[in-house]
Coordinates of C-alpha atoms in Angstrom, one line a residue:
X1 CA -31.8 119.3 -97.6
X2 CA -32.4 117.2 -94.2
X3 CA -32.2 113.7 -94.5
X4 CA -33.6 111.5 -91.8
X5 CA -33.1 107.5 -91.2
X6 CA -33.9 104.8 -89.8
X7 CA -33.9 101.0 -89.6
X8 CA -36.6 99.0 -88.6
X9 CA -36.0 94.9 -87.7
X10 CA -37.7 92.8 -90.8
X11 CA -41.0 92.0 -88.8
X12 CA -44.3 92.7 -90.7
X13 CA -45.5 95.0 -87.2
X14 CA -42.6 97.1 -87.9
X15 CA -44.3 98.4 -91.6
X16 CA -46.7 100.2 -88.8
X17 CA -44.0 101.7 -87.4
X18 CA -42.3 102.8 -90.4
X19 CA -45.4 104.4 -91.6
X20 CA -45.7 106.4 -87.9
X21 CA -42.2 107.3 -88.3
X22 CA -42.6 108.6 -92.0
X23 CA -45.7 110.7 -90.6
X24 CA -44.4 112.3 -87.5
X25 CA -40.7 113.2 -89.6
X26 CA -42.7 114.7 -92.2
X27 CA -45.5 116.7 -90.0
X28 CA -47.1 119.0 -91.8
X29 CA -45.2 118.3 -95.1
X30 CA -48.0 118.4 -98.4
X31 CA -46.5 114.6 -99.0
X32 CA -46.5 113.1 -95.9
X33 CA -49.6 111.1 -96.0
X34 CA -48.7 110.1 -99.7
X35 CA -45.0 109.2 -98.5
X36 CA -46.1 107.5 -95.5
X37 CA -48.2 105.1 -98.4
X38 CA -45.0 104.7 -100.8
X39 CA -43.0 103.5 -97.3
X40 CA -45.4 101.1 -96.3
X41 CA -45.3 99.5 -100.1
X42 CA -41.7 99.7 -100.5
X43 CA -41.3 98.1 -96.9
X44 CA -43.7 95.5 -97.3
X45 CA -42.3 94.7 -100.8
X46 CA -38.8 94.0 -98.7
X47 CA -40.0 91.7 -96.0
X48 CA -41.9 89.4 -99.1
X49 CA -39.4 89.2 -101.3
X50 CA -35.8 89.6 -99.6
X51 CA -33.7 88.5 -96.7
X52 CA -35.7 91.6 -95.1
X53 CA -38.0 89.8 -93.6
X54 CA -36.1 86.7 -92.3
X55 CA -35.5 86.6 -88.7
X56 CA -32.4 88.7 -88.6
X57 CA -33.6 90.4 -91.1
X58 CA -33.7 94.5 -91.8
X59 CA -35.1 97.4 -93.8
X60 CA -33.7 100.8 -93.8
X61 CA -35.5 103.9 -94.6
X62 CA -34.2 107.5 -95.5
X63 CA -36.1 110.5 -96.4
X64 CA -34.5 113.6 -98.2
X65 CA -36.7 116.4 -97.3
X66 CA -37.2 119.8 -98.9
X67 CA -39.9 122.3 -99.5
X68 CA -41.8 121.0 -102.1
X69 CA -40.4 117.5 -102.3
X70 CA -39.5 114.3 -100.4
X71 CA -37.3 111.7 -101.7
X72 CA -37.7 108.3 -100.3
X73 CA -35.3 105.1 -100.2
X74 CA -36.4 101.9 -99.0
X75 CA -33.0 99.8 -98.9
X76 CA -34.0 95.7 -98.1
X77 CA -31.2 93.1 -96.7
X78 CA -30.9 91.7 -100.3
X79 CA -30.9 87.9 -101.4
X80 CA -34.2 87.5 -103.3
X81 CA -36.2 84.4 -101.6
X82 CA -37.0 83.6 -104.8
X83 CA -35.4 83.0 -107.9
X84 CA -36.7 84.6 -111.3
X85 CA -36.9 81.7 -114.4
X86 CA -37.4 81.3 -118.0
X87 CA -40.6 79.1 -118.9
X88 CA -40.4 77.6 -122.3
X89 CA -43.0 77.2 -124.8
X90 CA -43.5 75.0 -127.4

């Protein structure tokens, strides 16, 4: 099965261009539209919430392509920007 990457700099323009890219890799694929979605999501979950969308920052994407199917990976540049907690109740 092809897979196809590619890394796009942590700006929130670049979700645009992610989305084109997961179209035009996927043309005429029954999922593209629906993958295209998922990319978007998975890239704008990044930039929020991860060293992905600092300055320097990165997201990488990879599709694995095959007939019926198409397996996405959104990988972010780590390091939460926030950190989870435990609120206590009384």
């Amino acid at each position: 099965m092809p897979i196809h990457r590619r890394t796009f700099p942590g700006e929130p323009q670049q979700l645009r261009a992610a989305r084109s890219w997961t179209r035009a890799t996927l043309n005429g694929h029954p999922h593209s539209e629906d993958a295209a979605l998922i990319v978007t999501e998975l890239g704008t979950n990044a930039l929020m919430h991860t060293a992905s969308g600092d300055p320097a920052g990165a997201f990488h994407v990879a599709l694995t392509v095959s007939e019926l199917t198409v397996t996405i990976a959104v990988t972010d540049s780590g390091d939460a920007k926030t950190s989870s907690h435990l609120a206590s109740r009384r």
